[in-house]
Coordinates of C-alpha atoms (C1' of nucleotides) in Angstrom, one line a residue:
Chain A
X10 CA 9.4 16.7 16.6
X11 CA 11.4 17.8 13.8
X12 CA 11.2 21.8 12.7
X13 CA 9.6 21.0 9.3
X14 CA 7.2 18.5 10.4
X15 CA 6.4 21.1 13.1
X16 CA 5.5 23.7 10.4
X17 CA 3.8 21.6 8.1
X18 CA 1.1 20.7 10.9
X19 CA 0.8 24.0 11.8
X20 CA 0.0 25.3 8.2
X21 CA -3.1 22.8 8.1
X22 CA -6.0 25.4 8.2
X23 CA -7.5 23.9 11.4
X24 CA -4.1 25.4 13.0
X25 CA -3.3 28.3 10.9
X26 CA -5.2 30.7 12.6
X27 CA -4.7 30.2 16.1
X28 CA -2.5 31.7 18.5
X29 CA 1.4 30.6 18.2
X30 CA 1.1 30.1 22.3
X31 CA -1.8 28.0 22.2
X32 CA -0.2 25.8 19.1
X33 CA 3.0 25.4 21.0
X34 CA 1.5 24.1 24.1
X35 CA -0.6 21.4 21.5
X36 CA 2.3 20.6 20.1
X37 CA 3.8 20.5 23.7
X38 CA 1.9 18.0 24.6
X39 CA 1.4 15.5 21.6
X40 CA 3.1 12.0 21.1
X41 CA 5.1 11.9 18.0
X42 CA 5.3 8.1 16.6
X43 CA 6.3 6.1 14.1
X44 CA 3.7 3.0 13.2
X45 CA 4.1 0.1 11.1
X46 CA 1.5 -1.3 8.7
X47 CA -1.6 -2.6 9.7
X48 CA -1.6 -1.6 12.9
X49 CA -4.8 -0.8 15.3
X50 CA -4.3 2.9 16.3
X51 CA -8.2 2.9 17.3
X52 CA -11.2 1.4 18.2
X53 CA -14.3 2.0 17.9
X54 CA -16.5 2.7 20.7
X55 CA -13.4 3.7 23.0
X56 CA -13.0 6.9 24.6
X57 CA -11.2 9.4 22.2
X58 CA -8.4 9.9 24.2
X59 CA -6.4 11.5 21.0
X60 CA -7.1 13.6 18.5
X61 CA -4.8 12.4 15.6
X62 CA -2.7 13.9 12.4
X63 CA -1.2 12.2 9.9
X64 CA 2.4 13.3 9.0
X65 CA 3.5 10.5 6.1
X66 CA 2.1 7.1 5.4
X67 CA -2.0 6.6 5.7
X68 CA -4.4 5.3 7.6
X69 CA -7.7 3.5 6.9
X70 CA -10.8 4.7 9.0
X71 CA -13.1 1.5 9.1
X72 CA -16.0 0.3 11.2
X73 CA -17.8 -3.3 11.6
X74 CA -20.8 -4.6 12.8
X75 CA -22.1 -7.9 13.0
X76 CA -18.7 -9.8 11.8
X77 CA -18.8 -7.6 8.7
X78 CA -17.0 -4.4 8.3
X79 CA -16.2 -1.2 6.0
X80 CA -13.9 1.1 4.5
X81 CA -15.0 4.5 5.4
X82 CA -12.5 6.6 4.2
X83 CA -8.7 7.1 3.6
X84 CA -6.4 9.4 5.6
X85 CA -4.1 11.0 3.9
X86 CA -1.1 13.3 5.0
X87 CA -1.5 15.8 6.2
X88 CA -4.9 15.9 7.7
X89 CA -6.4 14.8 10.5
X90 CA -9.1 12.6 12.0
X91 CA -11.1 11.9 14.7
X92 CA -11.8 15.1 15.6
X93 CA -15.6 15.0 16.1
X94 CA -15.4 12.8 18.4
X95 CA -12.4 14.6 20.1
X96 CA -14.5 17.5 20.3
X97 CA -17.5 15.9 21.8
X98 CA -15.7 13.7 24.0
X99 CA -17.2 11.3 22.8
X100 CA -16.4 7.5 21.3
X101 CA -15.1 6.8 18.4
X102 CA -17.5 5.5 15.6
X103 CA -15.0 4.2 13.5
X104 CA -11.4 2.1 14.1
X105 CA -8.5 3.4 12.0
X106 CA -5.3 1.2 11.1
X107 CA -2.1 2.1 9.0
X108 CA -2.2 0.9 5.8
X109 CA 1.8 1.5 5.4
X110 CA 4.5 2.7 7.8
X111 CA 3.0 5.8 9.1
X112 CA 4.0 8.6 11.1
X113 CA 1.5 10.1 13.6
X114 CA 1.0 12.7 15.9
X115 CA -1.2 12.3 18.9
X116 CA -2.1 14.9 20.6
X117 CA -4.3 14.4 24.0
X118 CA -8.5 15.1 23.6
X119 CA -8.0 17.2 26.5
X120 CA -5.8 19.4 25.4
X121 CA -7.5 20.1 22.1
X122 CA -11.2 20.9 24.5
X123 CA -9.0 23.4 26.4
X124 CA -7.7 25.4 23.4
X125 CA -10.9 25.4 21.9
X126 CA -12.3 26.8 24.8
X127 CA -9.2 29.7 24.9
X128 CA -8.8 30.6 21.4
X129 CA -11.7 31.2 19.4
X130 CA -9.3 31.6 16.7
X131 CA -9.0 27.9 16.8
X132 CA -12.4 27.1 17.5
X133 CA -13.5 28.7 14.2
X134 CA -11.4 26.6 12.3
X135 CA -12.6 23.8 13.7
X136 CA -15.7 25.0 12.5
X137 CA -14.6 25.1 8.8
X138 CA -13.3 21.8 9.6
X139 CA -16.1 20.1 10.7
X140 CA -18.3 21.7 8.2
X141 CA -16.0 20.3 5.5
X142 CA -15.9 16.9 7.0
X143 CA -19.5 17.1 7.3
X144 CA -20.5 17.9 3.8
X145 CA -17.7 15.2 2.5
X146 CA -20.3 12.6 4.2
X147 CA -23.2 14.0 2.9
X148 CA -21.9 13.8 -0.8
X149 CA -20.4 10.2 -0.1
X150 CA -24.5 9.5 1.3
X151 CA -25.6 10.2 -1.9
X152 CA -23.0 8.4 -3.3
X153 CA -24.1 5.7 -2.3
X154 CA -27.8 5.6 -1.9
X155 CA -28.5 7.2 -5.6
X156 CA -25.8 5.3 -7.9
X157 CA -25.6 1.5 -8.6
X158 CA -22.3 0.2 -7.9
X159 CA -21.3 0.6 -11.6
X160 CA -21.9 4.5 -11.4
X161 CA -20.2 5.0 -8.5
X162 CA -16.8 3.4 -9.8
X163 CA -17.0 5.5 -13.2
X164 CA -17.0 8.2 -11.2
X165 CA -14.9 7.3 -8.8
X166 CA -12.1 6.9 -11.7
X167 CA -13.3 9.9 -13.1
X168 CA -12.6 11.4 -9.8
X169 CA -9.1 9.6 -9.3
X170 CA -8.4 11.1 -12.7
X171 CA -9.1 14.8 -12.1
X172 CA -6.7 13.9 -8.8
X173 CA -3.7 12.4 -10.5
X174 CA -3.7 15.4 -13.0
X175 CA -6.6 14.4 -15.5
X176 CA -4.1 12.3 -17.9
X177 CA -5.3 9.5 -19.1
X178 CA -3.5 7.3 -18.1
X179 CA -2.8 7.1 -13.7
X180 CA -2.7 4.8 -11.0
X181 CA -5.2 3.7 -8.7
X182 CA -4.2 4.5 -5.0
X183 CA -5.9 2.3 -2.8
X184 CA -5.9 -1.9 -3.2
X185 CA -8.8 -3.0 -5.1
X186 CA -10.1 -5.1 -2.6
X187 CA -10.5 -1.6 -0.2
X188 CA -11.7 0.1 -3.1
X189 CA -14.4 -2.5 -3.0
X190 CA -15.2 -1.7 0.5
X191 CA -15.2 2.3 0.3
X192 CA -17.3 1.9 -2.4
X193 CA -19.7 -0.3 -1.1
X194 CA -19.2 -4.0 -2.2
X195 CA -17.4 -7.0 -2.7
X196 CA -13.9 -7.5 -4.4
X197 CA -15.7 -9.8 -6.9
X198 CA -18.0 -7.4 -7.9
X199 CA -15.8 -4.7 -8.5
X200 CA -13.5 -6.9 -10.8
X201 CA -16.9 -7.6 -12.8
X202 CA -17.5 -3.6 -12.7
X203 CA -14.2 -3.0 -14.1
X204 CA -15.4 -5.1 -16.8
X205 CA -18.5 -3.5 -17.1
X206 CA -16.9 -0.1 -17.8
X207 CA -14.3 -1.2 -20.7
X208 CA -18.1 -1.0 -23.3
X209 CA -16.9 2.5 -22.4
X210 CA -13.5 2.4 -22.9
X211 CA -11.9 1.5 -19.7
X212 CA -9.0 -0.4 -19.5
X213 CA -7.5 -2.2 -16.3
X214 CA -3.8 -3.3 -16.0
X215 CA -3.0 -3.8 -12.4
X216 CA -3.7 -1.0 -10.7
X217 CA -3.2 1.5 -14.2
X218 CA -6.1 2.6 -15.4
X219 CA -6.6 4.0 -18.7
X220 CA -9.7 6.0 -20.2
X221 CA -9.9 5.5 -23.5
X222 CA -13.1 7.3 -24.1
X223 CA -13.3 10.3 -21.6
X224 CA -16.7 11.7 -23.4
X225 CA -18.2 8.0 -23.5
X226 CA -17.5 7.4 -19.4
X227 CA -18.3 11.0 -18.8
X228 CA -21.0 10.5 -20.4
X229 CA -22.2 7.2 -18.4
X230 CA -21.0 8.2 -14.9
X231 CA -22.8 11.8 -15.2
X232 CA -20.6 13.0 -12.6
X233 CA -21.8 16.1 -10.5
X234 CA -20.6 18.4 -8.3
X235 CA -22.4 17.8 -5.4
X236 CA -21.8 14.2 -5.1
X237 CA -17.9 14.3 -6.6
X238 CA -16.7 17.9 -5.9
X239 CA -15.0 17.5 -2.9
X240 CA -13.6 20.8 -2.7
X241 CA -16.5 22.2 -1.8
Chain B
X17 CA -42.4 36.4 15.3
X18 CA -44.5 36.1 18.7
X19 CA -42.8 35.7 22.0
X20 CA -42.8 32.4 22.7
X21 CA -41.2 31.0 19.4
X22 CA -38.2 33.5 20.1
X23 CA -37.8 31.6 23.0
X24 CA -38.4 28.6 21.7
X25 CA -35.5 29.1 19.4
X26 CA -33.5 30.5 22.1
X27 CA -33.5 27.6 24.1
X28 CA -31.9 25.4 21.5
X29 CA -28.0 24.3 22.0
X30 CA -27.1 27.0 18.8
X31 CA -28.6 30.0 20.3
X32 CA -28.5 29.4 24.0
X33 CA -25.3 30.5 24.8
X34 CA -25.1 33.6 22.6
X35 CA -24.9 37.3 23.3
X36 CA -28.3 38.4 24.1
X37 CA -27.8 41.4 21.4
X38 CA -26.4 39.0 18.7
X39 CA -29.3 36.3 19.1
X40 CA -32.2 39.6 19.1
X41 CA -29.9 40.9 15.8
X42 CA -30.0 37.6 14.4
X43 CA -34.1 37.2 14.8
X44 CA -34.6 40.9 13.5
X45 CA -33.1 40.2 10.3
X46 CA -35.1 36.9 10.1
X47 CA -37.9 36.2 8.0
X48 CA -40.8 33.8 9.6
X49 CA -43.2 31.9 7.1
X50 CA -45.9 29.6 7.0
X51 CA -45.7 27.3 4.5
X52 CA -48.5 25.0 2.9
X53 CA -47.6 21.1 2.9
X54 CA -45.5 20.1 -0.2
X55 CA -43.6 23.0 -0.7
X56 CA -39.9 23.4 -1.7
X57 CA -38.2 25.3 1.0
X58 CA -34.6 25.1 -1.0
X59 CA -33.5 22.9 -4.0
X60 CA -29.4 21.5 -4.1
X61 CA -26.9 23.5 -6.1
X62 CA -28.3 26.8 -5.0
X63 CA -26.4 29.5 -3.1
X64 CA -27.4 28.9 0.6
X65 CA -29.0 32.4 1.5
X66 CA -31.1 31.4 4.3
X67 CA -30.3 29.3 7.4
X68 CA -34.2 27.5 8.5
X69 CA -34.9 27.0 11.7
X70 CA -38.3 24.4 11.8
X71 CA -40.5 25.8 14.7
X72 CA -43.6 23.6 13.7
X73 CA -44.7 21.1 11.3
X74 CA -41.7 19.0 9.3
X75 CA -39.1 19.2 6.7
X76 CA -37.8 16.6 4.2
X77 CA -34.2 17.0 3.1
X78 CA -33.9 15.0 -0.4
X79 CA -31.7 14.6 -3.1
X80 CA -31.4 14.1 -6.4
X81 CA -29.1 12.4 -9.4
X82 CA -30.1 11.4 -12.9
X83 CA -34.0 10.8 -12.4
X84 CA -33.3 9.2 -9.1
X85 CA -34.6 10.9 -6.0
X86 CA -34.1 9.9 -2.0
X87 CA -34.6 11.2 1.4
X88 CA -32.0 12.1 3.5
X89 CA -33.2 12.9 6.6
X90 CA -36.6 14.3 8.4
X91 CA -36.5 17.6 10.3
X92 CA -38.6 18.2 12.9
X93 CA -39.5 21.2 15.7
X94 CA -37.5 22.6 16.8
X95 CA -34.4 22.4 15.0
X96 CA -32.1 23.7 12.0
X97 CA -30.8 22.4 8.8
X98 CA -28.5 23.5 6.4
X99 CA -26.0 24.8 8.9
X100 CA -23.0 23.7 7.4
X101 CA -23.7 25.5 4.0
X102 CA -24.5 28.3 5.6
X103 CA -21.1 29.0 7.5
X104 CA -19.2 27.8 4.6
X105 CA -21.2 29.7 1.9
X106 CA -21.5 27.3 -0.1
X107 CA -24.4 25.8 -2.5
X108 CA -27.0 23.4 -0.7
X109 CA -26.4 19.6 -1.1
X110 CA -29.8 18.8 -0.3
X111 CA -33.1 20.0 -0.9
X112 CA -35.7 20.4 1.4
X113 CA -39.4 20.5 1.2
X114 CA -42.0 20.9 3.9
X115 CA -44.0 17.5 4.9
X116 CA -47.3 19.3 6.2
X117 CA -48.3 22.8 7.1
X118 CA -44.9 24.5 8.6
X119 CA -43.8 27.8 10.2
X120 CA -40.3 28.1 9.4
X121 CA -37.7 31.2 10.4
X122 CA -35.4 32.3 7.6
X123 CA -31.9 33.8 9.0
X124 CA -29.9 35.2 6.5
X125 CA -26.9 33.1 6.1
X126 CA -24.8 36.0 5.7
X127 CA -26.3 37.3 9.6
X128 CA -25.5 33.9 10.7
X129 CA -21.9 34.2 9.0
X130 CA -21.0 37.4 10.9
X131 CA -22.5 36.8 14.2
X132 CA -20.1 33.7 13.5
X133 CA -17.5 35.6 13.3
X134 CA -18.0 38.0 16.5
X135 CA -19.4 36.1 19.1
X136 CA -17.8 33.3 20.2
X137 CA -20.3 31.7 22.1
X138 CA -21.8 31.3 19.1
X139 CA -19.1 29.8 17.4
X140 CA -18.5 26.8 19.5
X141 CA -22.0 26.1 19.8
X142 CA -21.7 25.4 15.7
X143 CA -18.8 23.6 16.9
X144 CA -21.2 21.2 19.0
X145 CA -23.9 21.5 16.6
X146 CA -22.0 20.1 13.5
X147 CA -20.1 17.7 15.2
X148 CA -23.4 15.9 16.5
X149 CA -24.6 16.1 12.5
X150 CA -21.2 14.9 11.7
X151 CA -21.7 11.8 13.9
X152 CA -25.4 11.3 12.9
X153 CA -24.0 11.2 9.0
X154 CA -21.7 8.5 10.0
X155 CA -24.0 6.3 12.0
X156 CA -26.3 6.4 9.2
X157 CA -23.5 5.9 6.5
X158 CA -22.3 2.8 8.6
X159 CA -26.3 1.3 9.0
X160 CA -26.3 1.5 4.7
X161 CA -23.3 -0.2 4.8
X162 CA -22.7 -2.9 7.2
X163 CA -26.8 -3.8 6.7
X164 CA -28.9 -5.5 4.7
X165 CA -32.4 -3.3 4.3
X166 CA -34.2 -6.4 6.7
X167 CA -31.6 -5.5 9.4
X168 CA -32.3 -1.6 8.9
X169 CA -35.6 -2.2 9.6
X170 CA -35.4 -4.0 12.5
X171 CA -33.2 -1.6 13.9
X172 CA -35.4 1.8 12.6
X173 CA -38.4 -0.2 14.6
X174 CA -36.5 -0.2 17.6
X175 CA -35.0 3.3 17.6
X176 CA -38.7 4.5 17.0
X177 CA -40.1 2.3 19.7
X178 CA -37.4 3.7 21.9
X179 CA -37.8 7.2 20.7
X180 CA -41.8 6.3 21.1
X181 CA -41.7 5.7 24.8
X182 CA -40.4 2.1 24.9
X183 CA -44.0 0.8 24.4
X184 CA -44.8 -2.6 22.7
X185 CA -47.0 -1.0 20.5
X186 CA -45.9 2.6 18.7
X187 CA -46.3 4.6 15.7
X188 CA -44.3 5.3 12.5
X189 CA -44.2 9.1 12.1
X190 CA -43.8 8.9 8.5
X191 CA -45.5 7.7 5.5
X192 CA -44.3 4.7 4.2
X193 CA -43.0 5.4 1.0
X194 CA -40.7 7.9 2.5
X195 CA -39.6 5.5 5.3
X196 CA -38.7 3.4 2.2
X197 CA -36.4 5.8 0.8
X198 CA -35.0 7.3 4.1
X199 CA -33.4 3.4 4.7
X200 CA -32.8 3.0 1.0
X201 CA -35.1 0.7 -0.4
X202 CA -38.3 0.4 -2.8
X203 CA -41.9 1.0 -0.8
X204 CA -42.4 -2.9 -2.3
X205 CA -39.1 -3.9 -1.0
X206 CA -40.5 -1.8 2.7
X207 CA -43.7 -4.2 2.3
X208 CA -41.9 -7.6 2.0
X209 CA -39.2 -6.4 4.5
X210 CA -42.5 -6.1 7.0
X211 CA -43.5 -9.4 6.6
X212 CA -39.6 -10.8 6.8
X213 CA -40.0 -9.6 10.1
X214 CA -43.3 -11.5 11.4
X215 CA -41.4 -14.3 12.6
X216 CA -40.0 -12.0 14.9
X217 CA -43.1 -11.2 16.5
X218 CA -43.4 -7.7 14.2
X219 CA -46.9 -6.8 13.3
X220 CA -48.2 -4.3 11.1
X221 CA -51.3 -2.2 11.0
X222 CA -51.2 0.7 8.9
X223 CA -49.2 3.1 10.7
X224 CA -49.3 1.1 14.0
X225 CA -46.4 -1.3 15.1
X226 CA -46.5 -4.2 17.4
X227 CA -43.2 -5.7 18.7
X228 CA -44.8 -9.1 19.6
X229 CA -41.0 -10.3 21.0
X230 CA -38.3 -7.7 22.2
X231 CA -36.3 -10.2 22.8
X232 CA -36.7 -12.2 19.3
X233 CA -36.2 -8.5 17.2
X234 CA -33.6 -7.6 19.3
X235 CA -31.6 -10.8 18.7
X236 CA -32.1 -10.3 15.2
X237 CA -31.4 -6.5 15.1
X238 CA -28.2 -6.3 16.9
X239 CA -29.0 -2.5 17.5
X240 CA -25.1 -0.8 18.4
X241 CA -24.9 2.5 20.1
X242 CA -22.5 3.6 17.7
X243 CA -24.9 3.3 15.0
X244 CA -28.2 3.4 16.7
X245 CA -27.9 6.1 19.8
X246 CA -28.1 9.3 17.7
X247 CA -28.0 11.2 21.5
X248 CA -23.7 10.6 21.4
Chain C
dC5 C1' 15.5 -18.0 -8.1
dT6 C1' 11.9 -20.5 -5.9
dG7 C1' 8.1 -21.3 -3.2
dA8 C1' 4.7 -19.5 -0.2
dA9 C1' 1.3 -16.3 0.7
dA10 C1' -1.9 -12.9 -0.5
dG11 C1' -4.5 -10.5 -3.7
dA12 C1' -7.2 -10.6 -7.9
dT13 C1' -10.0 -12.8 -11.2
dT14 C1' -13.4 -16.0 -13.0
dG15 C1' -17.3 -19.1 -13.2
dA16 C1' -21.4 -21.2 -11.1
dC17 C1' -24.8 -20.4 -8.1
dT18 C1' -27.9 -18.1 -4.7
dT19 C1' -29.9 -14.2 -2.5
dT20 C1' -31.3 -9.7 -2.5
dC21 C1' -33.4 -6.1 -4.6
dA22 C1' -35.7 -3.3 -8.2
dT23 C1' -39.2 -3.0 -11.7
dC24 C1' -43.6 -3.5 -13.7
dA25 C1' -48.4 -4.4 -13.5
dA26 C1' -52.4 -5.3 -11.2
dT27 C1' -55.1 -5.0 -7.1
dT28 C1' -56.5 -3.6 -2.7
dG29 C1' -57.3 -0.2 0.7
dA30 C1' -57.7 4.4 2.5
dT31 C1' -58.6 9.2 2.0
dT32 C1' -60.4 13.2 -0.3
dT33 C1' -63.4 15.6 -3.4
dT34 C1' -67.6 16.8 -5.3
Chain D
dA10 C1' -72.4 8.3 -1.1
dA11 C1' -69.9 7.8 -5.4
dA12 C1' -66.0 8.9 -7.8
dA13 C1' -61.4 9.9 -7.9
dT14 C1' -56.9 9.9 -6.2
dC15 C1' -53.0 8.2 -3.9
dA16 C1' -50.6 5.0 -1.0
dA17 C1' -49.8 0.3 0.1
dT18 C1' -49.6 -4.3 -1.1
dT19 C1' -48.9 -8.5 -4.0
dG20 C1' -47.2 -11.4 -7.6
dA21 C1' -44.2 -12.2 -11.5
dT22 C1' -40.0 -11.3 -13.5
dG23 C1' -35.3 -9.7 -14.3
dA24 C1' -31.2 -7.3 -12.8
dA25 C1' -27.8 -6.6 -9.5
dA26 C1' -25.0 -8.1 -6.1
dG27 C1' -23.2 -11.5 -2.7
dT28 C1' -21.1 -16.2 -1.8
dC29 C1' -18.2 -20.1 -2.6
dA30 C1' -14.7 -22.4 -4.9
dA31 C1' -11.1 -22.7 -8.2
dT32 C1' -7.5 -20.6 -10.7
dC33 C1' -4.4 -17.1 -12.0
dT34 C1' -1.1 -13.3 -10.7
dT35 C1' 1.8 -10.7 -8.0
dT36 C1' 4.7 -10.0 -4.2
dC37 C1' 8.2 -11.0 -1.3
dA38 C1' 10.9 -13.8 2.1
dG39 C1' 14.3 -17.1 2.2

DNA sequence: CTGAAAGATTGACTTTCATCAATTGATTTT
DNA sequence: AAAATCAATTGATGAAAGTCAATCTTTCAG
């Protein structure tokens, strides 16, 4: 593993913290690999024999049940996933796939257990992790279960805005037809959304997005921080 | 706080492991109340003060958006909630208000916070703790998405009937209204969703459930471990 | 540059779900 | 026990969302 990829995992705050001995021998141990698109890097319901980190590209986390499936969320570098279930040893609940060439580090479940059990340093960002990761659900829950589809785009562009630097004008980062899925319908509908939103001054061109009323969609998506603030 | 609820609460997964003198610190600083039925405990948005520890009687956790309201999630003896606001001081995302008569034990979040940060026992046990709430989030994020409410029903019956003994014939442990809302649908929508499941030998009396035909539900439930088994 | 393939959109239709209003049933209050 | 209250159910209706098929657009390999 190159020296700069080397320090850009290790200032992630889940490795911050922790002892440079203990980080070493992760680091020691973990399989660096390049992955072209769409590939399977998990399944769900298999051992998780690797906790994961994305250095460049991204990776989808999705699950499926009954012929159907979801986007669950978007990996994005540098972060990590997986590690729940890593730290349960547990199974996976979801499957992850690149979406582009992606670069990954794997580094072995066991290894990640050990250390956690060594350096508490560690173990208490984990902690902040997790809690993070656990609150980012809750939000996404409520998402979901209090906004009709039509809210939960207008916000979701408001929240794309705010990301790409509140202009405007900005690009949409996933595909539409996952942007369906993570937010919880079908690429049809969410073509008919976009229509929906240009009464308040929405306007679609590929995947540019222009607001041409920020008070009117504010206004209509009622965004709040516990649902959109994902800082927090 | 009488003898036996202090080791009640020891004995759960958080506390277990702790430093005898952290976990009697912890209790002294706490604050045990009986609360009247309908009360709320905490409302979303507010600094998280207190971590609650349910020692009888049962908790709600509900939120809120634009006039809308739904439940989250039931607590029940004896466990926590809030846990991840609490070591990451940050505002509630739910609210929670008591179901019936309830003795709850207030911990001062900040208590929990530096106990967090000295005892390391403690620490991973959060670790475990909020990973199995992670998981639990996701199940339940993947059963509002990959179901239709019929199918969530079906599959609710037979995580109760399970949780109930494995009986043919069980009881709900909650009103229906509130089931309603926990799975994300109307009480009226709840009604007709019974009745879609008649022909698969469900029977409703009240409160009481009849599975007429495992094998029928079943078949029509597809229940999953990774969704369904909240134990992994 | 062209054609093939994949994604996106549109329209027609169906299913699912929410809402509203009325009624029934159960429980509590006085 | 009667009245009052609240939950549950039912029917009628409308809105939201999924499905299917056809068409348009974009991308990209040859």
């Amino acid at each position: 593993m190159p020296d700069s990829e080397y320090r850009d995992i290790r200032r992630l705050n889940l490795f911050s913290q922790m002892a440079e001995e203990n980080f070493t021998s992760l680091m020691r141990g973990a399989y660096v690999q390049n992955f072209p698109a769409q590939i399977e890097l998990i399944t769900e319901g298999e051992p998780s024999d690797f906790f994961h980190v994305v250095i460049s590209g991204s990776v989808d986390l999705f699950s499926s049940w009954n012929g159907r499936d979801t986007s669950m969320a978007t990996v994005r570098p540098i972060s990590t996933f997986i590690l729940a279930a890593t730290i349960k040893d547990a199974p996976y609940l979801m499957s992850a796939r690149t979406l582009e060439k992606s670069r990954i580090a794997l580094i072995p479940s066991q290894d990640v257990r050990a250390i956690f059990d060594a350096d508490s340093d560690f173990a208490r960002a984990i902690v902040t992790e997790l809690a993070q990761c656990y609150r980012s659900v809750i939000k996404s829950q409520k998402d979901l279960k209090l906004r009709t589809s039509l809210e939960r785009l207008a916000n979701y562009l408001l929240r794309q805005q705010r990301h790409a630097g509140g202009e405007t004008v900005f690009e949409l980062d996933f595909e539409k037809r996952r942007l369906a899925s993570v937010l919880g319908m079908t690429p049809e509908n969410l073509s008919r959304a976009f229509k929906g939103l240009q009464p308040y001054g929405v306007t679609v061109t590929g995947t540019r997005i222009t607001i041409g009323n920020q008070g009117d969609l504010e206004h209509f998506a009622k965004p709040n921080p516990l649902i959109d603030d994902f800082s927090t």
